Amino acid sequence: MTKIAVAIDGPAAAGKSTVAKKVAEIKGYTYIDTGAMYRAFTWYCLEKGIDCQDEAACVALITKVNIELKPNHVVICNGKDVSREIREPRVSSQVSYIASYKDIRLALVELQRKMADTDSVIMDGRDIGTYVLPNADVKIFQIASVETRAVRRYEENISKGIQCTLEEIDADVRKRDYIDSHREFAPLKAAPDSVLLDTSYMTVDEVVQNVIDIIDAKIEEKEKRA
Ligand code: CDP
């Protein structure tokens, strides 16, 4: 089988992980949720009572943390299953500070690149096409209007039993987008060779089919060249 790397980047709550999970299942690729790694580290800092805006204090903890992504989207941090906790608003509201620290990014990116070494992968995040996997075969930049994204995340949280209001989620999404796209190191931006996918008026299945069509065209091209 042709080894493939797919990068999906885009702003908060654009539906990247929903699409990436489905594409991974259909194509048999390994799905790597890089946001879950930043979230798990943020959860750990909060557990330790660290102020997430104190860069030195957060960076000092990075060597103490072992983050594992398991099948079925289970996230383990130092042996504890934190899959649910990392989605809580208290983590979402702090994660973009943590993700702006270069030393933390370097440590997590090293892990992410190792995961992509052997298997065909689909990885979603903010800097996958621009920094983590600059040679990815397929790069998608998935967007939707901020209002659509806030409603999607609100409904997702409610269905998971995570208490929140739409106003709170809307503010969180806008704040994270601002911090993520203005940070100095590996900010959120579309790679020049990425395909822009505006999903505001598309169903999940339509987006998944679009991504699969792009991947299949790439595989055909790769196999012809081989
Ligand atoms: O699911 P959602 O789009 O809300 O976010 P996520 O993918 O779980 O990522 C959470 C946060 O982690 C983002 O807002 C970024 O601050 C950070 N992140 C990042 O900086 N780089 C990545 N490759 C992935 C996530």
JSON list of C-alpha atoms and ligand atoms in Angstrom, two decimals:
[
{"chain": "A", "resi": 1, "resn": "MET", "atom": "CA", "xyz": [0.00, 0.00, 0.00]},
{"chain": "A", "resi": 2, "resn": "THR", "atom": "CA", "xyz": [1.28, 3.49, -0.87]},
{"chain": "A", "resi": 3, "resn": "LYS", "atom": "CA", "xyz": [2.32, 5.29, 2.32]},
{"chain": "A", "resi": 4, "resn": "ILE", "atom": "CA", "xyz": [0.40, 8.54, 2.66]},
{"chain": "A", "resi": 5, "resn": "ALA", "atom": "CA", "xyz": [0.49, 11.49, 5.04]},
{"chain": "A", "resi": 6, "resn": "VAL", "atom": "CA", "xyz": [-2.56, 13.75, 5.22]},
{"chain": "A", "resi": 7, "resn": "ALA", "atom": "CA", "xyz": [-2.49, 17.06, 7.09]},
{"chain": "A", "resi": 8, "resn": "ILE", "atom": "CA", "xyz": [-5.72, 18.80, 8.13]},
{"chain": "A", "resi": 9, "resn": "ASP", "atom": "CA", "xyz": [-5.33, 22.24, 9.64]},
{"chain": "A", "resi": 10, "resn": "GLY", "atom": "CA", "xyz": [-7.77, 25.00, 10.42]},
{"chain": "A", "resi": 11, "resn": "PRO", "atom": "CA", "xyz": [-9.31, 27.16, 13.13]},
{"chain": "A", "resi": 12, "resn": "ALA", "atom": "CA", "xyz": [-11.01, 25.94, 16.31]},
{"chain": "A", "resi": 13, "resn": "ALA", "atom": "CA", "xyz": [-14.02, 23.65, 16.05]},
{"chain": "A", "resi": 14, "resn": "ALA", "atom": "CA", "xyz": [-13.99, 23.54, 12.25]},
{"chain": "A", "resi": 15, "resn": "GLY", "atom": "CA", "xyz": [-14.81, 19.81, 12.40]},
{"chain": "A", "resi": 16, "resn": "LYS", "atom": "CA", "xyz": [-11.28, 18.67, 11.59]},
{"chain": "A", "resi": 17, "resn": "SER", "atom": "CA", "xyz": [-11.21, 15.78, 14.02]},
{"chain": "A", "resi": 18, "resn": "THR", "atom": "CA", "xyz": [-14.68, 14.51, 13.05]},
{"chain": "A", "resi": 19, "resn": "VAL", "atom": "CA", "xyz": [-13.59, 14.39, 9.41]},
{"chain": "A", "resi": 20, "resn": "ALA", "atom": "CA", "xyz": [-10.10, 13.03, 10.14]},
{"chain": "A", "resi": 21, "resn": "LYS", "atom": "CA", "xyz": [-11.50, 10.18, 12.27]},
{"chain": "A", "resi": 22, "resn": "LYS", "atom": "CA", "xyz": [-13.92, 9.11, 9.53]},
{"chain": "A", "resi": 23, "resn": "VAL", "atom": "CA", "xyz": [-11.34, 9.34, 6.76]},
{"chain": "A", "resi": 24, "resn": "ALA", "atom": "CA", "xyz": [-8.90, 7.34, 8.91]},
{"chain": "A", "resi": 25, "resn": "GLU", "atom": "CA", "xyz": [-11.51, 4.60, 9.44]},
{"chain": "A", "resi": 26, "resn": "ILE", "atom": "CA", "xyz": [-12.41, 4.40, 5.75]},
{"chain": "A", "resi": 27, "resn": "LYS", "atom": "CA", "xyz": [-8.83, 4.48, 4.45]},
{"chain": "A", "resi": 28, "resn": "GLY", "atom": "CA", "xyz": [-7.25, 2.43, 7.27]},
{"chain": "A", "resi": 29, "resn": "TYR", "atom": "CA", "xyz": [-4.87, 5.22, 8.28]},
{"chain": "A", "resi": 30, "resn": "THR", "atom": "CA", "xyz": [-3.69, 6.09, 11.77]},
{"chain": "A", "resi": 31, "resn": "TYR", "atom": "CA", "xyz": [-5.43, 9.19, 13.10]},
{"chain": "A", "resi": 32, "resn": "ILE", "atom": "CA", "xyz": [-3.29, 11.56, 15.16]},
{"chain": "A", "resi": 33, "resn": "ASP", "atom": "CA", "xyz": [-5.16, 14.25, 17.09]},
{"chain": "A", "resi": 34, "resn": "THR", "atom": "CA", "xyz": [-2.37, 16.73, 17.88]},
{"chain": "A", "resi": 35, "resn": "GLY", "atom": "CA", "xyz": [-4.79, 19.07, 19.66]},
{"chain": "A", "resi": 36, "resn": "ALA", "atom": "CA", "xyz": [-5.45, 16.31, 22.19]},
{"chain": "A", "resi": 37, "resn": "MET", "atom": "CA", "xyz": [-1.74, 16.36, 23.06]},
{"chain": "A", "resi": 38, "resn": "TYR", "atom": "CA", "xyz": [-1.74, 20.12, 23.78]},
{"chain": "A", "resi": 39, "resn": "ARG", "atom": "CA", "xyz": [-4.95, 19.65, 25.73]},
{"chain": "A", "resi": 40, "resn": "ALA", "atom": "CA", "xyz": [-3.51, 16.77, 27.80]},
{"chain": "A", "resi": 41, "resn": "PHE", "atom": "CA", "xyz": [-0.46, 18.82, 28.73]},
{"chain": "A", "resi": 42, "resn": "THR", "atom": "CA", "xyz": [-2.72, 21.75, 29.66]},
{"chain": "A", "resi": 43, "resn": "TRP", "atom": "CA", "xyz": [-4.80, 19.44, 31.85]},
{"chain": "A", "resi": 44, "resn": "TYR", "atom": "CA", "xyz": [-1.59, 18.32, 33.60]},
{"chain": "A", "resi": 45, "resn": "CYS", "atom": "CA", "xyz": [-0.49, 21.93, 34.27]},
{"chain": "A", "resi": 46, "resn": "LEU", "atom": "CA", "xyz": [-3.94, 22.71, 35.73]},
{"chain": "A", "resi": 47, "resn": "GLU", "atom": "CA", "xyz": [-3.77, 19.58, 37.92]},
{"chain": "A", "resi": 48, "resn": "LYS", "atom": "CA", "xyz": [-0.45, 20.80, 39.28]},
{"chain": "A", "resi": 49, "resn": "GLY", "atom": "CA", "xyz": [-1.98, 24.20, 40.02]},
{"chain": "A", "resi": 50, "resn": "ILE", "atom": "CA", "xyz": [0.31, 25.97, 37.53]},
{"chain": "A", "resi": 51, "resn": "ASP", "atom": "CA", "xyz": [-0.73, 29.28, 35.95]},
{"chain": "A", "resi": 52, "resn": "CYS", "atom": "CA", "xyz": [-0.90, 28.49, 32.22]},
{"chain": "A", "resi": 53, "resn": "GLN", "atom": "CA", "xyz": [0.27, 32.01, 31.41]},
{"chain": "A", "resi": 54, "resn": "ASP", "atom": "CA", "xyz": [3.53, 31.38, 33.31]},
{"chain": "A", "resi": 55, "resn": "GLU", "atom": "CA", "xyz": [5.69, 30.05, 30.46]},
{"chain": "A", "resi": 56, "resn": "ALA", "atom": "CA", "xyz": [8.71, 29.04, 32.56]},
{"chain": "A", "resi": 57, "resn": "ALA", "atom": "CA", "xyz": [6.58, 27.10, 35.06]},
{"chain": "A", "resi": 58, "resn": "CYS", "atom": "CA", "xyz": [4.75, 25.24, 32.26]},
{"chain": "A", "resi": 59, "resn": "VAL", "atom": "CA", "xyz": [7.90, 24.47, 30.28]},
{"chain": "A", "resi": 60, "resn": "ALA", "atom": "CA", "xyz": [9.52, 23.05, 33.44]},
{"chain": "A", "resi": 61, "resn": "LEU", "atom": "CA", "xyz": [6.83, 20.33, 33.49]},
{"chain": "A", "resi": 62, "resn": "ILE", "atom": "CA", "xyz": [7.23, 19.05, 29.94]},
{"chain": "A", "resi": 63, "resn": "THR", "atom": "CA", "xyz": [9.81, 16.38, 30.84]},
{"chain": "A", "resi": 64, "resn": "LYS", "atom": "CA", "xyz": [7.50, 15.05, 33.56]},
{"chain": "A", "resi": 65, "resn": "VAL", "atom": "CA", "xyz": [4.67, 14.21, 31.21]},
{"chain": "A", "resi": 66, "resn": "ASN", "atom": "CA", "xyz": [4.00, 11.12, 29.16]},
{"chain": "A", "resi": 67, "resn": "ILE", "atom": "CA", "xyz": [1.13, 11.54, 26.69]},
{"chain": "A", "resi": 68, "resn": "GLU", "atom": "CA", "xyz": [-0.24, 8.59, 24.74]},
{"chain": "A", "resi": 69, "resn": "LEU", "atom": "CA", "xyz": [-2.90, 8.51, 22.02]},
{"chain": "A", "resi": 70, "resn": "LYS", "atom": "CA", "xyz": [-4.66, 5.14, 22.16]},
{"chain": "A", "resi": 71, "resn": "PRO", "atom": "CA", "xyz": [-7.20, 3.52, 19.81]},
{"chain": "A", "resi": 72, "resn": "ASN", "atom": "CA", "xyz": [-10.80, 4.77, 20.02]},
{"chain": "A", "resi": 73, "resn": "HIS", "atom": "CA", "xyz": [-9.56, 8.30, 20.74]},
{"chain": "A", "resi": 74, "resn": "VAL", "atom": "CA", "xyz": [-8.50, 7.55, 24.27]},
{"chain": "A", "resi": 75, "resn": "VAL", "atom": "CA", "xyz": [-5.90, 9.99, 25.61]},
{"chain": "A", "resi": 76, "resn": "ILE", "atom": "CA", "xyz": [-3.66, 8.92, 28.47]},
{"chain": "A", "resi": 77, "resn": "CYS", "atom": "CA", "xyz": [-1.57, 11.34, 30.51]},
{"chain": "A", "resi": 78, "resn": "ASN", "atom": "CA", "xyz": [0.90, 9.77, 32.95]},
{"chain": "A", "resi": 79, "resn": "GLY", "atom": "CA", "xyz": [-1.20, 6.62, 33.06]},
{"chain": "A", "resi": 80, "resn": "LYS", "atom": "CA", "xyz": [-4.57, 8.36, 33.61]},
{"chain": "A", "resi": 81, "resn": "ASP", "atom": "CA", "xyz": [-7.37, 8.37, 31.04]},
{"chain": "A", "resi": 82, "resn": "VAL", "atom": "CA", "xyz": [-8.07, 12.09, 30.51]},
{"chain": "A", "resi": 83, "resn": "SER", "atom": "CA", "xyz": [-10.12, 11.74, 27.29]},
{"chain": "A", "resi": 84, "resn": "ARG", "atom": "CA", "xyz": [-13.09, 13.50, 28.84]},
{"chain": "A", "resi": 85, "resn": "GLU", "atom": "CA", "xyz": [-11.33, 16.06, 31.03]},
{"chain": "A", "resi": 86, "resn": "ILE", "atom": "CA", "xyz": [-9.30, 17.51, 28.15]},
{"chain": "A", "resi": 87, "resn": "ARG", "atom": "CA", "xyz": [-12.53, 18.62, 26.39]},
{"chain": "A", "resi": 88, "resn": "GLU", "atom": "CA", "xyz": [-13.77, 20.65, 29.37]},
{"chain": "A", "resi": 89, "resn": "PRO", "atom": "CA", "xyz": [-14.01, 24.45, 29.03]},
{"chain": "A", "resi": 90, "resn": "ARG", "atom": "CA", "xyz": [-11.39, 24.94, 31.79]},
{"chain": "A", "resi": 91, "resn": "VAL", "atom": "CA", "xyz": [-8.85, 23.21, 29.52]},
{"chain": "A", "resi": 92, "resn": "SER", "atom": "CA", "xyz": [-10.08, 24.83, 26.26]},
{"chain": "A", "resi": 93, "resn": "SER", "atom": "CA", "xyz": [-9.76, 28.29, 27.80]},
{"chain": "A", "resi": 94, "resn": "GLN", "atom": "CA", "xyz": [-6.06, 27.78, 28.67]},
{"chain": "A", "resi": 95, "resn": "VAL", "atom": "CA", "xyz": [-4.71, 25.50, 25.92]},
{"chain": "A", "resi": 96, "resn": "SER", "atom": "CA", "xyz": [-3.78, 28.25, 23.47]},
{"chain": "A", "resi": 97, "resn": "TYR", "atom": "CA", "xyz": [-1.42, 29.85, 26.01]},
{"chain": "A", "resi": 98, "resn": "ILE", "atom": "CA", "xyz": [0.34, 26.52, 26.49]},
{"chain": "A", "resi": 99, "resn": "ALA", "atom": "CA", "xyz": [0.45, 25.91, 22.72]},
{"chain": "A", "resi": 100, "resn": "SER", "atom": "CA", "xyz": [2.20, 29.24, 22.15]},
{"chain": "A", "resi": 101, "resn": "TYR", "atom": "CA", "xyz": [5.31, 28.16, 24.09]},
{"chain": "A", "resi": 102, "resn": "LYS", "atom": "CA", "xyz": [8.05, 27.08, 21.70]},
{"chain": "A", "resi": 103, "resn": "ASP", "atom": "CA", "xyz": [9.69, 24.51, 24.01]},
{"chain": "A", "resi": 104, "resn": "ILE", "atom": "CA", "xyz": [6.39, 22.75, 24.55]},
{"chain": "A", "resi": 105, "resn": "ARG", "atom": "CA", "xyz": [5.69, 22.70, 20.82]},
{"chain": "A", "resi": 106, "resn": "LEU", "atom": "CA", "xyz": [9.15, 21.31, 20.05]},
{"chain": "A", "resi": 107, "resn": "ALA", "atom": "CA", "xyz": [8.64, 18.43, 22.50]},
{"chain": "A", "resi": 108, "resn": "LEU", "atom": "CA", "xyz": [5.16, 17.54, 21.22]},
{"chain": "A", "resi": 109, "resn": "VAL", "atom": "CA", "xyz": [6.09, 17.95, 17.54]},
{"chain": "A", "resi": 110, "resn": "GLU", "atom": "CA", "xyz": [8.94, 15.46, 18.03]},
{"chain": "A", "resi": 111, "resn": "LEU", "atom": "CA", "xyz": [6.40, 12.92, 19.28]},
{"chain": "A", "resi": 112, "resn": "GLN", "atom": "CA", "xyz": [4.01, 13.71, 16.41]},
{"chain": "A", "resi": 113, "resn": "ARG", "atom": "CA", "xyz": [6.71, 13.22, 13.77]},
{"chain": "A", "resi": 114, "resn": "LYS", "atom": "CA", "xyz": [7.72, 9.89, 15.32]},
{"chain": "A", "resi": 115, "resn": "MET", "atom": "CA", "xyz": [4.10, 8.71, 15.12]},
{"chain": "A", "resi": 116, "resn": "ALA", "atom": "CA", "xyz": [3.99, 9.56, 11.41]},
{"chain": "A", "resi": 117, "resn": "ASP", "atom": "CA", "xyz": [7.25, 7.75, 10.68]},
{"chain": "A", "resi": 118, "resn": "THR", "atom": "CA", "xyz": [6.01, 4.26, 9.94]},
{"chain": "A", "resi": 119, "resn": "ASP", "atom": "CA", "xyz": [2.28, 4.31, 9.13]},
{"chain": "A", "resi": 120, "resn": "SER", "atom": "CA", "xyz": [0.01, 6.15, 6.75]},
{"chain": "A", "resi": 121, "resn": "VAL", "atom": "CA", "xyz": [-1.39, 8.93, 8.87]},
{"chain": "A", "resi": 122, "resn": "ILE", "atom": "CA", "xyz": [-4.01, 11.61, 8.94]},
{"chain": "A", "resi": 123, "resn": "MET", "atom": "CA", "xyz": [-3.02, 14.30, 11.42]},
{"chain": "A", "resi": 124, "resn": "ASP", "atom": "CA", "xyz": [-5.06, 17.33, 12.40]},
{"chain": "A", "resi": 125, "resn": "GLY", "atom": "CA", "xyz": [-4.00, 20.53, 14.11]},
{"chain": "A", "resi": 126, "resn": "ARG", "atom": "CA", "xyz": [-2.86, 24.05, 13.33]},
{"chain": "A", "resi": 127, "resn": "ASP", "atom": "CA", "xyz": [0.69, 23.67, 11.99]},
{"chain": "A", "resi": 128, "resn": "ILE", "atom": "CA", "xyz": [0.71, 20.20, 10.43]},
{"chain": "A", "resi": 129, "resn": "GLY", "atom": "CA", "xyz": [1.01, 21.27, 6.79]},
{"chain": "A", "resi": 130, "resn": "THR", "atom": "CA", "xyz": [3.30, 24.22, 7.55]},
{"chain": "A", "resi": 131, "resn": "TYR", "atom": "CA", "xyz": [5.60, 22.80, 10.20]},
{"chain": "A", "resi": 132, "resn": "VAL", "atom": "CA", "xyz": [5.04, 19.24, 11.50]},
{"chain": "A", "resi": 133, "resn": "LEU", "atom": "CA", "xyz": [4.75, 17.45, 8.14]},
{"chain": "A", "resi": 134, "resn": "PRO", "atom": "CA", "xyz": [5.78, 19.99, 5.49]},
{"chain": "A", "resi": 135, "resn": "ASN", "atom": "CA", "xyz": [6.10, 17.15, 2.95]},
{"chain": "A", "resi": 136, "resn": "ALA", "atom": "CA", "xyz": [2.61, 15.74, 3.58]},
{"chain": "A", "resi": 137, "resn": "ASP", "atom": "CA", "xyz": [1.07, 14.29, 0.40]},
{"chain": "A", "resi": 138, "resn": "VAL", "atom": "CA", "xyz": [-2.26, 16.01, 1.00]},
{"chain": "A", "resi": 139, "resn": "LYS", "atom": "CA", "xyz": [-2.83, 19.27, 2.88]},
{"chain": "A", "resi": 140, "resn": "ILE", "atom": "CA", "xyz": [-6.32, 20.47, 3.69]},
{"chain": "A", "resi": 141, "resn": "PHE", "atom": "CA", "xyz": [-7.18, 23.77, 5.34]},
{"chain": "A", "resi": 142, "resn": "GLN", "atom": "CA", "xyz": [-10.66, 23.26, 6.75]},
{"chain": "A", "resi": 143, "resn": "ILE", "atom": "CA", "xyz": [-12.70, 26.32, 7.65]},
{"chain": "A", "resi": 144, "resn": "ALA", "atom": "CA", "xyz": [-16.27, 27.38, 8.49]},
{"chain": "A", "resi": 145, "resn": "SER", "atom": "CA", "xyz": [-17.77, 30.64, 9.68]},
{"chain": "A", "resi": 146, "resn": "VAL", "atom": "CA", "xyz": [-17.10, 31.38, 13.35]},
{"chain": "A", "resi": 147, "resn": "GLU", "atom": "CA", "xyz": [-20.85, 31.27, 14.12]},
{"chain": "A", "resi": 148, "resn": "THR", "atom": "CA", "xyz": [-21.17, 27.81, 12.56]},
{"chain": "A", "resi": 149, "resn": "ARG", "atom": "CA", "xyz": [-18.13, 26.56, 14.43]},
{"chain": "A", "resi": 150, "resn": "ALA", "atom": "CA", "xyz": [-19.40, 27.84, 17.78]},
{"chain": "A", "resi": 151, "resn": "VAL", "atom": "CA", "xyz": [-22.79, 26.14, 17.31]},
{"chain": "A", "resi": 152, "resn": "ARG", "atom": "CA", "xyz": [-21.13, 22.88, 16.25]},
{"chain": "A", "resi": 153, "resn": "ARG", "atom": "CA", "xyz": [-18.87, 22.82, 19.32]},
{"chain": "A", "resi": 154, "resn": "TYR", "atom": "CA", "xyz": [-21.72, 23.84, 21.63]},
{"chain": "A", "resi": 155, "resn": "GLU", "atom": "CA", "xyz": [-23.89, 20.96, 20.36]},
{"chain": "A", "resi": 156, "resn": "GLU", "atom": "CA", "xyz": [-20.97, 18.53, 20.58]},
{"chain": "A", "resi": 157, "resn": "ASN", "atom": "CA", "xyz": [-20.29, 19.50, 24.20]},
{"chain": "A", "resi": 158, "resn": "ILE", "atom": "CA", "xyz": [-23.93, 19.25, 25.20]},
{"chain": "A", "resi": 159, "resn": "SER", "atom": "CA", "xyz": [-24.22, 15.79, 23.61]},
{"chain": "A", "resi": 160, "resn": "LYS", "atom": "CA", "xyz": [-21.18, 14.71, 25.66]},
{"chain": "A", "resi": 161, "resn": "GLY", "atom": "CA", "xyz": [-22.70, 16.11, 28.85]},
{"chain": "A", "resi": 162, "resn": "ILE", "atom": "CA", "xyz": [-20.15, 18.94, 29.08]},
{"chain": "A", "resi": 163, "resn": "GLN", "atom": "CA", "xyz": [-21.89, 21.98, 30.60]},
{"chain": "A", "resi": 164, "resn": "CYS", "atom": "CA", "xyz": [-21.45, 25.24, 28.68]},
{"chain": "A", "resi": 165, "resn": "THR", "atom": "CA", "xyz": [-23.32, 28.11, 27.05]},
{"chain": "A", "resi": 166, "resn": "LEU", "atom": "CA", "xyz": [-23.21, 29.09, 23.38]},
{"chain": "A", "resi": 167, "resn": "GLU", "atom": "CA", "xyz": [-21.88, 32.55, 24.34]},
{"chain": "A", "resi": 168, "resn": "GLU", "atom": "CA", "xyz": [-19.03, 30.97, 26.29]},
{"chain": "A", "resi": 169, "resn": "ILE", "atom": "CA", "xyz": [-18.09, 28.69, 23.39]},
{"chain": "A", "resi": 170, "resn": "ASP", "atom": "CA", "xyz": [-18.30, 31.51, 20.84]},
{"chain": "A", "resi": 171, "resn": "ALA", "atom": "CA", "xyz": [-15.93, 33.62, 22.94]},
{"chain": "A", "resi": 172, "resn": "ASP", "atom": "CA", "xyz": [-13.55, 30.69, 23.48]},
{"chain": "A", "resi": 173, "resn": "VAL", "atom": "CA", "xyz": [-13.37, 29.85, 19.76]},
{"chain": "A", "resi": 174, "resn": "ARG", "atom": "CA", "xyz": [-12.65, 33.49, 18.83]},
{"chain": "A", "resi": 175, "resn": "LYS", "atom": "CA", "xyz": [-10.04, 33.85, 21.56]},
{"chain": "A", "resi": 176, "resn": "ARG", "atom": "CA", "xyz": [-8.21, 30.64, 20.61]},
{"chain": "A", "resi": 177, "resn": "ASP", "atom": "CA", "xyz": [-8.22, 31.57, 16.91]},
{"chain": "A", "resi": 178, "resn": "TYR", "atom": "CA", "xyz": [-6.66, 34.92, 17.77]},
{"chain": "A", "resi": 179, "resn": "ILE", "atom": "CA", "xyz": [-3.92, 33.49, 20.00]},
{"chain": "A", "resi": 180, "resn": "ASP", "atom": "CA", "xyz": [-3.25, 30.53, 17.66]},
{"chain": "A", "resi": 181, "resn": "SER", "atom": "CA", "xyz": [-2.86, 32.72, 14.57]},
{"chain": "A", "resi": 182, "resn": "HIS", "atom": "CA", "xyz": [-0.80, 35.45, 16.27]},
{"chain": "A", "resi": 183, "resn": "ARG", "atom": "CA", "xyz": [1.77, 33.35, 18.12]},
{"chain": "A", "resi": 184, "resn": "GLU", "atom": "CA", "xyz": [5.36, 33.65, 16.97]},
{"chain": "A", "resi": 185, "resn": "PHE", "atom": "CA", "xyz": [6.29, 30.01, 16.54]},
{"chain": "A", "resi": 186, "resn": "ALA", "atom": "CA", "xyz": [4.37, 27.83, 14.04]},
{"chain": "A", "resi": 187, "resn": "PRO", "atom": "CA", "xyz": [1.14, 29.86, 14.05]},
{"chain": "A", "resi": 188, "resn": "LEU", "atom": "CA", "xyz": [-2.16, 28.74, 12.57]},
{"chain": "A", "resi": 189, "resn": "LYS", "atom": "CA", "xyz": [-2.06, 29.49, 8.84]},
{"chain": "A", "resi": 190, "resn": "ALA", "atom": "CA", "xyz": [-2.84, 27.77, 5.59]},
{"chain": "A", "resi": 191, "resn": "ALA", "atom": "CA", "xyz": [0.14, 26.14, 3.87]},
{"chain": "A", "resi": 192, "resn": "PRO", "atom": "CA", "xyz": [0.54, 27.67, 0.38]},
{"chain": "A", "resi": 193, "resn": "ASP", "atom": "CA", "xyz": [0.06, 24.20, -1.14]},
{"chain": "A", "resi": 194, "resn": "SER", "atom": "CA", "xyz": [-3.07, 23.35, 0.87]},
{"chain": "A", "resi": 195, "resn": "VAL", "atom": "CA", "xyz": [-6.61, 22.89, -0.47]},
{"chain": "A", "resi": 196, "resn": "LEU", "atom": "CA", "xyz": [-9.11, 25.25, 1.17]},
{"chain": "A", "resi": 197, "resn": "LEU", "atom": "CA", "xyz": [-12.31, 23.49, 2.23]},
{"chain": "A", "resi": 198, "resn": "ASP", "atom": "CA", "xyz": [-15.11, 25.75, 3.47]},
{"chain": "A", "resi": 199, "resn": "THR", "atom": "CA", "xyz": [-17.47, 23.40, 5.31]},
{"chain": "A", "resi": 200, "resn": "SER", "atom": "CA", "xyz": [-20.01, 26.02, 6.46]},
{"chain": "A", "resi": 201, "resn": "TYR", "atom": "CA", "xyz": [-22.71, 24.59, 4.20]},
{"chain": "A", "resi": 202, "resn": "MET", "atom": "CA", "xyz": [-21.48, 21.01, 3.87]},
{"chain": "A", "resi": 203, "resn": "THR", "atom": "CA", "xyz": [-22.52, 17.88, 5.75]},
{"chain": "A", "resi": 204, "resn": "VAL", "atom": "CA", "xyz": [-19.84, 15.78, 7.44]},
{"chain": "A", "resi": 205, "resn": "ASP", "atom": "CA", "xyz": [-20.26, 13.07, 4.79]},
{"chain": "A", "resi": 206, "resn": "GLU", "atom": "CA", "xyz": [-19.75, 15.61, 2.00]},
{"chain": "A", "resi": 207, "resn": "VAL", "atom": "CA", "xyz": [-16.55, 16.88, 3.59]},
{"chain": "A", "resi": 208, "resn": "VAL", "atom": "CA", "xyz": [-15.30, 13.31, 4.15]},
{"chain": "A", "resi": 209, "resn": "GLN", "atom": "CA", "xyz": [-16.00, 12.44, 0.50]},
{"chain": "A", "resi": 210, "resn": "ASN", "atom": "CA", "xyz": [-14.18, 15.57, -0.68]},
{"chain": "A", "resi": 211, "resn": "VAL", "atom": "CA", "xyz": [-11.11, 14.70, 1.37]},
{"chain": "A", "resi": 212, "resn": "ILE", "atom": "CA", "xyz": [-11.14, 11.09, 0.17]},
{"chain": "A", "resi": 213, "resn": "ASP", "atom": "CA", "xyz": [-11.38, 12.23, -3.46]},
{"chain": "A", "resi": 214, "resn": "ILE", "atom": "CA", "xyz": [-8.35, 14.48, -2.96]},
{"chain": "A", "resi": 215, "resn": "ILE", "atom": "CA", "xyz": [-6.40, 11.63, -1.30]},
{"chain": "A", "resi": 216, "resn": "ASP", "atom": "CA", "xyz": [-7.33, 9.11, -4.01]},
{"chain": "A", "resi": 217, "resn": "ALA", "atom": "CA", "xyz": [-6.20, 11.50, -6.74]},
{"chain": "A", "resi": 218, "resn": "LYS", "atom": "CA", "xyz": [-2.89, 11.91, -4.92]},
{"chain": "A", "resi": 219, "resn": "ILE", "atom": "CA", "xyz": [-2.43, 8.14, -4.51]},
{"chain": "A", "resi": 220, "resn": "GLU", "atom": "CA", "xyz": [-3.05, 7.63, -8.23]},
{"chain": "A", "resi": 221, "resn": "GLU", "atom": "CA", "xyz": [-0.50, 10.31, -9.07]},
{"chain": "A", "resi": 222, "resn": "LYS", "atom": "CA", "xyz": [2.06, 8.78, -6.66]},
{"chain": "A", "resi": 223, "resn": "GLU", "atom": "CA", "xyz": [1.57, 5.28, -8.03]},
{"chain": "A", "resi": 224, "resn": "LYS", "atom": "CA", "xyz": [1.93, 6.49, -11.63]},
{"chain": "A", "resi": 225, "resn": "ARG", "atom": "CA", "xyz": [5.24, 8.15, -10.74]},
{"chain": "A", "resi": 226, "resn": "ALA", "atom": "CA", "xyz": [6.55, 5.07, -8.87]},
{"chain": "B", "resi": 1, "resn": "CDP", "atom": "O1", "xyz": [-10.95, 20.69, 18.42]},
{"chain": "B", "resi": 1, "resn": "CDP", "atom": "P1", "xyz": [-10.51, 22.13, 18.39]},
{"chain": "B", "resi": 1, "resn": "CDP", "atom": "O2", "xyz": [-10.42, 22.65, 17.00]},
{"chain": "B", "resi": 1, "resn": "CDP", "atom": "O3", "xyz": [-11.31, 22.99, 19.29]},
{"chain": "B", "resi": 1, "resn": "CDP", "atom": "O4", "xyz": [-9.06, 22.22, 19.02]},
{"chain": "B", "resi": 1, "resn": "CDP", "atom": "P2", "xyz": [-7.92, 21.14, 19.13]},
{"chain": "B", "resi": 1, "resn": "CDP", "atom": "O5", "xyz": [-7.53, 20.65, 17.77]},
{"chain": "B", "resi": 1, "resn": "CDP", "atom": "O6", "xyz": [-8.29, 20.15, 20.16]},
{"chain": "B", "resi": 1, "resn": "CDP", "atom": "O7", "xyz": [-6.70, 22.05, 19.65]},
{"chain": "B", "resi": 1, "resn": "CDP", "atom": "C1", "xyz": [-6.75, 22.70, 20.90]},
{"chain": "B", "resi": 1, "resn": "CDP", "atom": "C2", "xyz": [-5.71, 23.80, 20.91]},
{"chain": "B", "resi": 1, "resn": "CDP", "atom": "O8", "xyz": [-4.43, 23.22, 20.83]},
{"chain": "B", "resi": 1, "resn": "CDP", "atom": "C3", "xyz": [-5.76, 24.81, 19.77]},
{"chain": "B", "resi": 1, "resn": "CDP", "atom": "O9", "xyz": [-6.64, 25.89, 20.00]},
{"chain": "B", "resi": 1, "resn": "CDP", "atom": "C4", "xyz": [-4.31, 25.28, 19.70]},
{"chain": "B", "resi": 1, "resn": "CDP", "atom": "O10", "xyz": [-4.06, 26.27, 20.67]},
{"chain": "B", "resi": 1, "resn": "CDP", "atom": "C5", "xyz": [-3.55, 24.04, 20.09]},
{"chain": "B", "resi": 1, "resn": "CDP", "atom": "N1", "xyz": [-3.00, 23.29, 18.95]},
{"chain": "B", "resi": 1, "resn": "CDP", "atom": "C6", "xyz": [-1.86, 23.79, 18.33]},
{"chain": "B", "resi": 1, "resn": "CDP", "atom": "O11", "xyz": [-1.38, 24.84, 18.69]},
{"chain": "B", "resi": 1, "resn": "CDP", "atom": "N2", "xyz": [-1.27, 23.07, 17.34]},
{"chain": "B", "resi": 1, "resn": "CDP", "atom": "C7", "xyz": [-1.78, 21.92, 16.93]},
{"chain": "B", "resi": 1, "resn": "CDP", "atom": "N3", "xyz": [-1.15, 21.23, 15.97]},
{"chain": "B", "resi": 1, "resn": "CDP", "atom": "C8", "xyz": [-2.96, 21.43, 17.50]},
{"chain": "B", "resi": 1, "resn": "CDP", "atom": "C9", "xyz": [-3.58, 22.15, 18.50]}
]
